[in-house]
Short mmCIF file of C-alpha atoms and ligand atoms in Angstrom, two decimals:
data_model
loop_
_atom_site.label_atom_id
_atom_site.label_comp_id
_atom_site.label_asym_id
_atom_site.label_seq_id
_atom_site.Cartn_x
_atom_site.Cartn_y
_atom_site.Cartn_z
CA MET A 189 79.54 105.14 102.37
CA VAL A 190 82.90 106.21 103.13
CA HIS A 191 83.91 109.75 101.89
CA CYS A 192 87.50 110.49 101.02
CA ASP A 193 89.03 113.77 102.58
CA LEU A 194 89.66 114.73 98.88
CA VAL A 195 88.82 113.45 95.49
CA ILE A 196 90.52 114.45 92.27
CA LYS A 197 87.79 113.89 89.76
CA GLY A 198 88.07 112.56 86.24
CA GLY A 199 91.90 113.38 85.45
CA LEU A 200 93.99 111.68 82.90
CA VAL A 201 96.36 109.91 85.45
CA ALA A 202 99.83 109.36 84.43
CA THR A 203 102.26 106.78 85.95
CA GLU A 204 105.57 105.45 84.67
CA THR A 205 103.66 102.42 83.24
CA GLY A 206 100.73 104.17 81.57
CA VAL A 207 98.13 106.83 81.35
CA PHE A 208 94.41 106.30 82.05
CA GLU A 209 91.37 108.19 83.17
CA ALA A 210 90.37 107.93 86.85
CA ASP A 211 89.26 109.52 90.12
CA ILE A 212 91.90 109.58 92.93
CA GLY A 213 90.70 109.24 96.53
CA ILE A 214 92.79 110.62 99.31
CA THR A 215 92.38 110.11 103.09
CA ASN A 216 95.02 110.91 105.88
CA GLU A 217 97.63 112.20 103.45
CA THR A 218 97.59 108.88 101.41
CA ILE A 219 96.06 107.66 98.32
CA VAL A 220 93.38 105.23 99.18
CA ALA A 221 91.43 104.55 95.98
CA ILE A 222 91.82 104.93 92.16
CA ALA A 223 88.82 104.09 90.28
CA SER A 224 86.55 105.24 87.34
CA GLU A 225 83.89 106.72 89.57
CA LEU A 226 84.48 107.33 93.37
CA PRO A 227 81.83 108.73 95.73
CA MET A 228 81.97 112.39 96.41
CA GLY A 229 84.77 113.46 98.64
CA ARG A 230 84.71 116.09 101.44
CA ASN A 231 86.69 118.19 99.18
CA GLU A 232 87.09 117.86 95.36
CA ILE A 233 89.25 119.11 92.56
CA ASP A 234 87.73 118.82 89.03
CA ALA A 235 90.42 117.54 86.95
CA ARG A 236 88.44 116.58 83.85
CA GLY A 237 90.34 117.38 80.73
CA ARG A 238 93.56 117.81 82.91
CA ILE A 239 96.66 115.66 83.10
CA VAL A 240 97.55 114.29 86.84
CA THR A 241 101.06 113.38 87.62
CA PRO A 242 102.95 112.41 90.73
CA GLY A 243 104.58 115.40 92.41
CA GLY A 244 107.98 115.98 91.22
CA VAL A 245 110.88 114.43 93.05
CA ASP A 246 114.12 116.70 92.66
CA SER A 247 116.87 114.53 93.82
CA HIS A 248 119.64 117.11 93.33
CA CYS A 249 119.33 120.63 94.43
CA HIS A 250 121.45 123.08 96.49
CA ILE A 251 119.43 124.89 99.20
CA GLU A 252 120.67 127.53 101.58
CA GLN A 253 124.05 125.93 101.07
CA LEU A 254 127.37 127.54 102.00
CA ALA A 255 129.97 127.15 99.32
CA ALA A 256 133.59 126.39 100.10
CA SER A 257 134.34 129.92 98.97
CA GLY A 258 132.12 131.22 101.94
CA LEU A 259 129.38 132.48 99.70
CA MET A 260 125.80 131.45 100.72
CA ASN A 261 123.52 130.70 97.84
CA ALA A 262 120.61 132.95 97.16
CA ASP A 263 117.67 130.72 98.39
CA THR A 264 116.50 129.96 101.94
CA PHE A 265 114.57 126.68 102.46
CA GLU A 266 111.37 128.82 102.32
CA SER A 267 112.17 130.56 99.04
CA ALA A 268 113.61 127.42 97.38
CA THR A 269 110.75 125.21 98.30
CA ARG A 270 108.23 127.96 97.44
CA SER A 271 109.48 127.88 93.94
CA ALA A 272 109.63 124.08 93.79
CA ALA A 273 106.00 123.80 94.94
CA LEU A 274 104.77 126.38 92.35
CA GLY A 275 106.51 124.33 89.67
CA GLY A 276 104.99 121.01 90.82
CA THR A 277 107.85 119.52 92.87
CA THR A 278 106.80 118.08 96.18
CA THR A 279 109.92 116.30 97.31
CA VAL A 280 113.56 117.59 97.22
CA ILE A 281 116.85 116.12 98.12
CA PRO A 282 119.23 119.08 98.79
CA PHE A 283 122.68 118.78 100.41
CA ALA A 284 124.17 118.90 104.04
CA ALA A 285 127.43 120.14 102.99
CA GLN A 286 130.56 119.50 105.25
CA HIS A 287 133.62 121.56 104.66
CA VAL A 288 137.17 120.65 105.75
CA GLY A 289 137.45 120.47 109.53
CA MET A 290 133.76 120.35 110.21
CA SER A 291 131.77 117.77 112.00
CA LEU A 292 129.41 116.06 109.74
CA LYS A 293 126.99 115.51 112.57
CA ALA A 294 126.82 119.27 113.41
CA VAL A 295 126.51 120.04 109.69
CA VAL A 296 123.43 117.85 109.35
CA GLU A 297 121.87 119.24 112.39
CA ASP A 298 122.32 122.76 111.13
CA TYR A 299 120.57 121.89 107.69
CA HIS A 300 117.79 120.05 109.62
CA GLU A 301 117.00 123.13 111.56
CA ARG A 302 116.89 125.34 108.56
CA ALA A 303 114.63 122.95 106.69
CA ALA A 304 112.31 122.36 109.55
CA LYS A 305 111.84 126.15 109.77
CA GLY A 306 111.28 126.95 105.98
CA ALA A 307 110.53 123.89 104.01
CA ILE A 308 107.31 123.69 102.23
CA VAL A 309 107.74 120.42 100.41
CA ASP A 310 109.10 117.13 101.86
CA TYR A 311 112.88 116.64 102.03
CA ALA A 312 115.68 114.37 102.53
CA PHE A 313 119.43 115.14 102.45
CA HIS A 314 122.50 113.97 100.68
CA MET A 315 125.57 114.54 102.93
CA ILE A 316 128.49 116.11 101.23
CA LEU A 317 131.76 114.67 102.44
CA ALA A 318 134.63 117.13 101.87
CA ASP A 319 136.65 115.77 104.66
CA PRO A 320 136.16 112.10 105.13
CA ARG A 321 138.64 111.71 107.92
CA PRO A 322 138.76 108.38 109.73
CA GLU A 323 136.69 109.59 112.71
CA ILE A 324 133.93 110.96 110.52
CA LEU A 325 133.66 107.62 108.60
CA LYS A 326 133.88 105.40 111.71
CA ASP A 327 132.16 107.48 114.50
CA GLU A 328 129.73 109.97 112.75
CA LEU A 329 128.68 108.37 109.52
CA PRO A 330 127.19 105.15 111.13
CA ALA A 331 124.78 107.16 113.39
CA LEU A 332 123.73 109.54 110.46
CA VAL A 333 122.81 106.66 108.35
CA GLU A 334 120.88 105.04 111.27
CA ALA A 335 118.98 108.38 111.45
CA GLY A 336 117.98 108.14 107.93
CA HIS A 337 120.72 110.01 105.96
CA SER A 338 121.70 107.11 103.53
CA SER A 339 123.12 109.03 100.58
CA LEU A 340 126.22 111.16 100.25
CA LYS A 341 128.18 113.04 97.55
CA VAL A 342 131.85 113.60 96.97
CA PHE A 343 133.56 115.82 94.55
CA LEU A 344 136.61 114.84 92.33
CA THR A 345 137.29 118.40 91.48
CA TYR A 346 137.36 121.87 93.29
CA ASP A 347 139.91 123.02 95.66
CA ARG A 348 138.91 122.69 99.33
CA LEU A 349 136.12 120.03 98.30
CA ARG A 350 137.59 117.41 96.31
CA VAL A 351 138.60 114.06 97.71
CA GLU A 352 141.87 112.16 96.35
CA ASP A 353 141.33 108.66 94.99
CA GLU A 354 142.39 106.99 98.17
CA GLN A 355 139.93 108.90 100.30
CA PHE A 356 137.31 108.14 97.60
CA LEU A 357 138.00 104.49 98.21
CA ASP A 358 137.59 105.10 101.99
CA VAL A 359 134.19 106.53 101.44
CA LEU A 360 133.06 103.75 99.02
CA TRP A 361 134.08 101.17 101.48
CA ALA A 362 132.24 102.91 104.41
CA ALA A 363 129.21 103.32 102.32
CA ARG A 364 129.23 99.74 101.22
CA GLU A 365 129.35 98.81 104.98
CA HIS A 366 126.51 100.96 106.02
CA GLY A 367 124.20 100.59 102.88
CA CYS A 368 124.51 104.06 101.53
CA MET A 369 124.18 105.50 97.93
CA VAL A 370 127.27 107.35 96.82
CA CYS A 371 126.88 110.30 94.36
CA VAL A 372 129.89 111.85 92.63
CA HIS A 373 130.77 115.04 90.89
CA ALA A 374 133.14 113.47 88.38
CA GLU A 375 135.43 115.77 86.60
CA ASN A 376 139.16 115.62 86.38
CA HIS A 377 140.55 118.18 88.63
CA GLY A 378 144.03 118.71 86.99
CA MET A 379 142.69 119.20 83.52
CA ILE A 380 140.12 121.86 84.86
CA SER A 381 142.87 123.67 86.96
CA TRP A 382 145.44 123.52 84.18
CA MET A 383 143.16 124.62 81.42
CA GLY A 384 141.70 127.47 83.54
CA LYS A 385 145.15 128.89 84.39
CA LYS A 386 146.27 128.77 80.48
CA LEU A 387 143.09 130.50 79.42
CA ILE A 388 143.44 133.26 82.01
CA GLU A 389 147.17 133.80 81.19
CA LYS A 390 146.05 134.33 77.70
CA GLY A 391 143.46 136.96 78.71
CA LEU A 392 140.64 134.73 77.78
CA THR A 393 138.54 135.45 80.87
CA SER A 394 134.96 136.13 79.85
CA PRO A 395 132.10 133.86 80.81
CA LYS A 396 132.22 131.75 77.57
CA TYR A 397 135.68 130.56 78.42
CA HIS A 398 134.16 128.67 81.43
CA VAL A 399 133.14 126.05 78.92
CA PRO A 400 136.57 125.04 77.51
CA SER A 401 138.00 125.26 81.06
CA HIS A 402 136.01 122.19 81.98
CA PRO A 403 137.29 119.95 79.07
CA ARG A 404 134.86 117.28 77.80
CA LEU A 405 137.47 114.74 78.44
CA ALA A 406 137.72 115.79 82.01
CA GLU A 407 134.24 114.58 82.57
CA ALA A 408 134.68 111.17 80.54
CA GLU A 409 138.06 110.55 82.41
CA ALA A 410 136.62 111.20 85.92
CA ILE A 411 133.42 109.24 85.13
CA ASN A 412 135.57 106.19 84.08
CA ARG A 413 137.83 106.42 87.13
CA ALA A 414 134.88 106.81 89.64
CA ILE A 415 133.08 103.87 88.19
CA ALA A 416 136.29 101.76 88.11
CA MET A 417 136.75 102.38 91.88
CA ALA A 418 133.07 101.78 92.63
CA ALA A 419 133.31 98.46 90.80
CA PHE A 420 136.53 97.57 92.59
CA ILE A 421 134.81 97.91 95.84
CA ASP A 422 131.27 96.74 94.53
CA GLN A 423 129.59 99.87 95.78
CA PRO A 424 126.64 101.27 93.86
CA LEU A 425 127.39 104.78 92.33
CA MET A 426 125.41 107.65 90.99
CA ILE A 427 127.09 109.91 88.42
CA PHE A 428 125.70 113.30 88.92
CA HIS A 429 124.76 115.88 86.22
CA VAL A 430 126.22 114.12 83.02
CA SER A 431 126.66 116.81 80.44
CA THR A 432 128.58 115.23 77.34
CA ALA A 433 127.95 112.40 74.88
CA GLU A 434 131.36 110.73 76.08
CA GLY A 435 130.21 110.81 79.75
CA ALA A 436 127.05 109.02 78.90
CA ALA A 437 128.82 106.49 76.63
CA THR A 438 131.33 105.80 79.49
CA ILE A 439 128.47 104.98 81.84
CA ARG A 440 126.83 102.84 79.42
CA ARG A 441 129.92 100.73 78.72
CA TRP A 442 130.20 100.06 82.52
CA GLN A 443 126.60 99.21 82.81
CA GLY A 444 126.99 96.65 80.05
CA GLN A 445 129.51 94.89 82.19
CA GLY A 446 127.09 94.52 85.12
CA VAL A 447 128.30 97.34 87.22
CA LYS A 448 125.64 99.05 89.36
CA VAL A 449 126.15 102.52 88.17
CA TYR A 450 123.39 105.25 87.55
CA GLY A 451 123.32 108.37 85.72
CA GLU A 452 121.71 111.65 86.11
CA THR A 453 121.31 114.65 83.81
CA CYS A 454 119.80 118.06 84.39
CA THR A 455 117.13 120.35 82.61
CA GLN A 456 119.73 122.70 81.66
CA TYR A 457 121.98 120.10 79.71
CA LEU A 458 118.97 119.14 77.68
CA THR A 459 117.51 122.53 76.91
CA LEU A 460 120.40 125.10 76.97
CA THR A 461 123.73 125.23 75.24
CA SER A 462 127.15 126.90 75.43
CA ALA A 463 125.95 129.63 73.12
CA ASP A 464 124.10 130.95 75.97
CA LEU A 465 127.19 132.06 77.59
CA ASP A 466 128.42 133.95 74.61
CA LYS A 467 126.88 137.25 75.49
CA PRO A 468 128.46 140.73 75.53
CA GLY A 469 130.09 141.91 78.86
CA ILE A 470 129.36 139.84 82.01
CA GLU A 471 125.93 138.83 81.06
CA GLY A 472 126.96 135.33 80.08
CA ALA A 473 127.83 134.59 83.71
CA MET A 474 124.11 133.93 84.34
CA TRP A 475 124.69 130.65 82.54
CA ILE A 476 127.93 129.60 84.19
CA CYS A 477 127.36 126.29 85.91
CA SER A 478 129.50 123.08 86.38
CA PRO A 479 129.77 120.98 84.40
CA PRO A 480 129.20 123.62 81.75
CA LEU A 481 126.45 123.83 79.16
CA ARG A 482 127.56 121.96 75.97
CA ASP A 483 126.43 121.53 72.41
CA PRO A 484 123.26 120.55 70.59
CA ALA A 485 124.97 117.25 69.70
CA ASP A 486 125.40 116.50 73.36
CA GLN A 487 121.67 117.42 74.01
CA GLU A 488 120.77 114.65 71.33
CA ALA A 489 123.15 112.01 73.03
CA LEU A 490 121.82 112.90 76.43
CA TRP A 491 118.07 112.42 75.32
CA GLN A 492 119.02 108.98 73.66
CA ALA A 493 120.79 108.05 76.77
CA LEU A 494 117.61 108.84 78.71
CA ALA A 495 115.56 106.80 76.24
CA ASN A 496 117.84 103.80 76.38
CA GLY A 497 118.16 103.77 80.14
CA THR A 498 121.72 104.83 80.55
CA LEU A 499 120.45 107.92 82.33
CA THR A 500 117.56 107.59 84.60
CA THR A 501 116.87 110.88 86.35
CA ILE A 502 116.52 114.51 85.38
CA SER A 503 117.09 116.79 88.33
CA SER A 504 117.56 120.57 88.51
CA ASP A 505 120.96 121.00 90.25
CA HIS A 506 119.27 124.13 91.52
CA ALA A 507 122.22 126.36 92.61
CA PRO A 508 121.15 129.98 92.69
CA TYR A 509 123.45 133.06 92.85
CA ARG A 510 122.19 136.57 92.24
CA MET A 511 123.91 138.65 89.67
CA ASP A 512 125.07 141.05 92.32
CA GLU A 513 127.80 141.42 95.01
CA THR A 514 126.11 138.67 97.05
CA GLY A 515 126.39 136.10 94.33
CA LYS A 516 127.98 135.91 90.87
CA LEU A 517 129.71 139.32 91.20
CA ALA A 518 131.09 138.81 94.77
CA LYS A 519 134.60 139.30 93.31
CA GLY A 520 133.74 142.61 91.57
CA PRO A 521 131.64 143.77 88.68
CA ASN A 522 133.76 142.21 86.08
CA PRO A 523 134.94 138.67 87.31
CA THR A 524 136.86 136.11 85.27
CA PHE A 525 134.97 132.97 84.68
CA LYS A 526 137.17 131.47 87.34
CA GLU A 527 135.99 133.96 89.96
CA THR A 528 132.35 133.52 89.19
CA ALA A 529 129.98 131.35 91.29
CA ASN A 530 128.74 128.17 89.48
CA GLY A 531 125.05 127.43 89.32
CA LEU A 532 121.63 128.17 88.03
CA ALA A 533 118.17 128.24 89.65
CA GLY A 534 116.01 125.46 88.36
CA LEU A 535 113.82 123.98 91.04
CA GLU A 536 110.59 125.75 89.60
CA LEU A 537 111.10 125.42 85.91
CA ARG A 538 112.35 121.78 85.83
CA LEU A 539 108.93 120.17 85.52
CA PRO A 540 107.21 122.93 83.33
CA VAL A 541 110.29 123.14 80.89
CA LEU A 542 110.61 119.33 80.62
CA PHE A 543 106.75 118.84 80.38
CA ASP A 544 106.88 121.14 77.36
CA ALA A 545 109.94 119.60 75.66
CA MET A 546 108.87 115.94 76.35
CA VAL A 547 105.12 115.81 76.38
CA LYS A 548 104.11 118.80 74.20
CA LYS A 549 106.99 118.95 71.80
CA GLY A 550 107.31 115.17 71.83
CA ARG A 551 110.74 114.44 72.78
CA ALA A 552 109.33 111.55 75.01
CA GLY A 553 105.92 110.45 76.27
CA LEU A 554 104.05 111.39 79.48
CA ALA A 555 104.93 108.05 81.08
CA ASP A 556 108.64 108.85 80.45
CA PHE A 557 108.34 112.33 81.89
CA VAL A 558 106.87 110.82 85.07
CA ARG A 559 109.43 108.11 85.37
CA LEU A 560 112.49 110.47 84.88
CA THR A 561 111.25 113.23 87.06
CA ALA A 562 109.59 111.49 89.84
CA THR A 563 109.37 107.78 89.92
CA GLU A 564 112.99 106.84 89.35
CA PRO A 565 114.65 109.54 91.63
CA ALA A 566 112.21 108.17 94.30
CA ARG A 567 113.21 104.66 93.74
CA ILE A 568 117.09 105.18 93.29
CA TYR A 569 117.15 107.16 96.72
CA GLY A 570 115.05 104.96 98.68
CA LEU A 571 111.90 106.99 98.75
CA ALA A 572 109.60 104.73 96.73
CA PRO A 573 106.81 103.77 96.88
CA LYS A 574 105.95 106.54 99.24
CA LYS A 575 107.02 109.26 96.92
CA GLY A 576 107.19 109.49 92.97
CA THR A 577 104.10 107.49 91.95
CA ILE A 578 100.35 107.49 91.98
CA ALA A 579 99.42 104.24 93.61
CA ILE A 580 97.17 103.00 96.64
CA GLY A 581 99.26 103.48 99.76
CA SER A 582 101.62 106.21 98.31
CA ASP A 583 101.71 109.71 99.81
CA ALA A 584 99.20 111.88 98.06
CA ASP A 585 101.72 114.11 96.21
CA LEU A 586 100.06 115.20 92.89
CA VAL A 587 100.23 117.80 90.18
CA ILE A 588 97.21 118.81 88.10
CA TRP A 589 98.44 120.16 84.75
CA ASP A 590 96.76 122.84 82.58
CA ALA A 591 98.38 121.21 79.68
CA GLU A 592 97.31 124.05 77.22
CA ARG A 593 98.44 126.97 79.18
CA ARG A 594 101.06 128.99 77.34
CA THR A 595 103.64 130.85 79.48
CA LYS A 596 106.36 133.27 78.38
CA ILE A 597 109.06 132.90 80.87
CA THR A 598 110.54 136.13 82.23
CA HIS A 599 112.82 136.91 85.29
CA GLU A 600 109.49 138.07 86.95
CA THR A 601 107.64 134.79 86.56
CA THR A 602 109.97 132.77 88.76
CA HIS A 603 109.70 132.71 92.63
CA ASP A 604 113.14 131.79 93.94
CA ASP A 605 115.60 134.52 95.11
CA SER A 606 118.10 134.36 92.51
CA GLY A 607 116.45 137.44 90.75
CA TYR A 608 116.77 135.96 87.20
CA THR A 609 116.10 132.86 85.25
CA ALA A 610 118.31 131.11 82.65
CA TYR A 611 115.14 130.34 80.75
CA ALA A 612 113.90 133.90 80.06
CA GLY A 613 112.41 134.46 76.78
CA ARG A 614 111.21 130.91 76.29
CA GLU A 615 107.60 130.28 75.57
CA ILE A 616 106.29 126.91 77.06
CA GLU A 617 103.12 125.03 77.09
CA GLY A 618 101.88 123.33 80.16
CA TRP A 619 101.87 124.60 83.78
CA PRO A 620 100.74 123.12 87.14
CA SER A 621 97.40 124.58 88.05
CA HIS A 622 97.10 122.51 91.41
CA VAL A 623 99.71 120.95 93.40
CA VAL A 624 98.82 118.51 96.33
CA ARG A 625 101.31 117.47 98.91
CA ARG A 626 100.32 114.69 101.28
CA GLY A 627 96.61 115.35 100.51
CA GLN A 628 96.90 119.08 101.23
CA ILE A 629 96.25 121.53 98.25
CA ILE A 630 99.33 123.68 98.54
CA VAL A 631 98.97 125.36 95.13
CA ARG A 632 95.56 126.29 93.90
CA ASP A 633 95.06 128.01 90.39
CA GLY A 634 98.79 128.91 90.50
CA GLY A 635 98.75 130.52 94.03
CA LEU A 636 100.73 129.16 97.02
CA GLU A 637 98.75 128.09 100.09
CA ALA A 638 101.27 126.20 102.18
CA THR A 639 103.16 127.64 105.20
CA PRO A 640 106.92 127.48 105.69
CA GLY A 641 107.98 124.61 107.96
CA SER A 642 105.02 122.28 106.78
CA GLY A 643 107.36 120.20 104.61
CA ARG A 644 108.50 116.99 106.46
CA PHE A 645 111.86 115.14 106.63
CA LEU A 646 111.93 111.78 104.96
CA PRO A 647 114.27 109.35 106.80
CA ARG A 648 115.74 106.68 104.36
CA PRO A 649 117.23 103.70 106.20
CA GLY A 650 120.78 102.51 105.20
CA GLY A 651 120.75 99.06 103.38
CA SER A 652 117.16 99.40 102.13
CA TYR A 653 118.16 100.27 98.63
CA ALA A 654 121.47 100.83 96.75
CA LEU A 655 122.49 97.27 97.57
CA PRO A 656 125.85 95.98 96.30
CA THR A 657 125.73 93.22 93.49
CA GLY A 658 127.85 90.77 95.51
CA ASN A 659 130.51 90.86 92.69
CA ARG A 660 133.60 92.33 94.49
CA THR A 661 136.98 92.12 92.89
CA PRO A 662 138.93 89.25 94.15
CA GLU A 663 141.53 91.69 95.54
CA VAL A 664 139.03 93.48 97.74
CA ALA A 665 137.32 90.22 98.67
CA LEU A 666 140.62 89.36 100.46
CA LEU A 667 139.82 92.06 102.96
CA GLY A 668 136.61 90.34 104.20
CA ASP A 669 133.64 92.53 105.30
N1 DUC C 96 128.18 120.77 91.13
C1 DUC C 96 126.93 120.77 91.47
O1 DUC C 96 126.51 119.59 91.68
N2 DUC C 96 126.26 121.69 91.67
C2 DUC C 96 126.50 123.00 91.35
C3 DUC C 96 127.94 123.18 91.08
C4 DUC C 96 128.65 122.00 90.96
O2 DUC C 96 129.87 122.01 90.67
ZN1 ZN C 97 128.45 118.55 91.25
ZN1 ZN C 98 124.53 120.21 92.40
#
């Protein structure tokens, strides 16, 4: 009789297509059997009465990333992925962020070195292109895609990061040639910049004014423009961090015309609102992120957009900054909203907060939770079926949930290095008791057992996903391939 390295006994196994009771057998880091009664394994976890989901795939998070302002975010690969693992996420896609003048190749090498040293969970990188000059697109990009870096992000806003429309077209064109996914931060730069200046001139500088400084229409306008350009070239596009009802409706309209455009939203847009920024003094700065938190009506629209397939992933957009001079208060103890670093920590709490909202409070089912937090992100970014699902042949990345455990979230209960959590005070039900990464138990009864550097890079070949539809506009077709 063949004994597996590890057997997860008798759990309620959840996949995107259904939920069933089974044993899961694991050998050599891989799921090798799923059956109602497997022979005893060399190791076992008793999961009777527990839910078993695929390890989370967080396809948008910023780790050990240098901002254009020169500010380093609060986490190293070790602290960020420690918090990810404790919250049930076993795969992350952070960024390798180029700034103007830099070699993209050197940037990617640098992030590789940092991740190899610190990462506890498996990882790939999206490359941020802030300076898509011809030699980067022609000489550096092809080799990087060949090495497995087949997704990239561009910004349509922010000084020193944003690309102009013509540069964006260059990026879309190169991505199409090399088979890359393109992700975009879609907000109208002029509207944000103009509105920010006007608010500050009027003395409206406290954290809550960050919200109107990123007008809702700035998001819808830039999403529409970005999709129009991607449709013009016939290049698949991911709209990151959709925060408004109008943004989601814009994506849906283009999807209805057959354009290959995907949409992501994040935990915070579904579970926090702009009211969180309206606190005395500078406290509201803890909730400053971009796009900003919105209204309950937007939350409702985003849930609906997830239910009808307009949006297909929920990421954390983990972007941690401490509430001190190394982070949000780098410009002094009382900065204007414009001078405050944008971002929240979220790697650890993404799955527990969503499990509570979707599975326990009934916003969606367990299968939807799995699809939106693991299976779809893995599929969209070329990691499926190795990651994001429970199936024979897939990596044995699993979370065993104590679905009844109640947790009162406090600043002290999280394990990243930002020093606070935007979800403090919330009581949630359900928490990962065990987390398995490639067959190894990395979290046991809530305690971490993995070593930094044990996470592995996941190369993703260009042209293996994110394929064009073949419907280029006649104008662009004149240019040949
Ligand atoms: N965009 C992101 O994707 N993350 C953090 C801040 C931002 O503007
Ligand atoms: Zn962004
Ligand atoms: Zn982000």
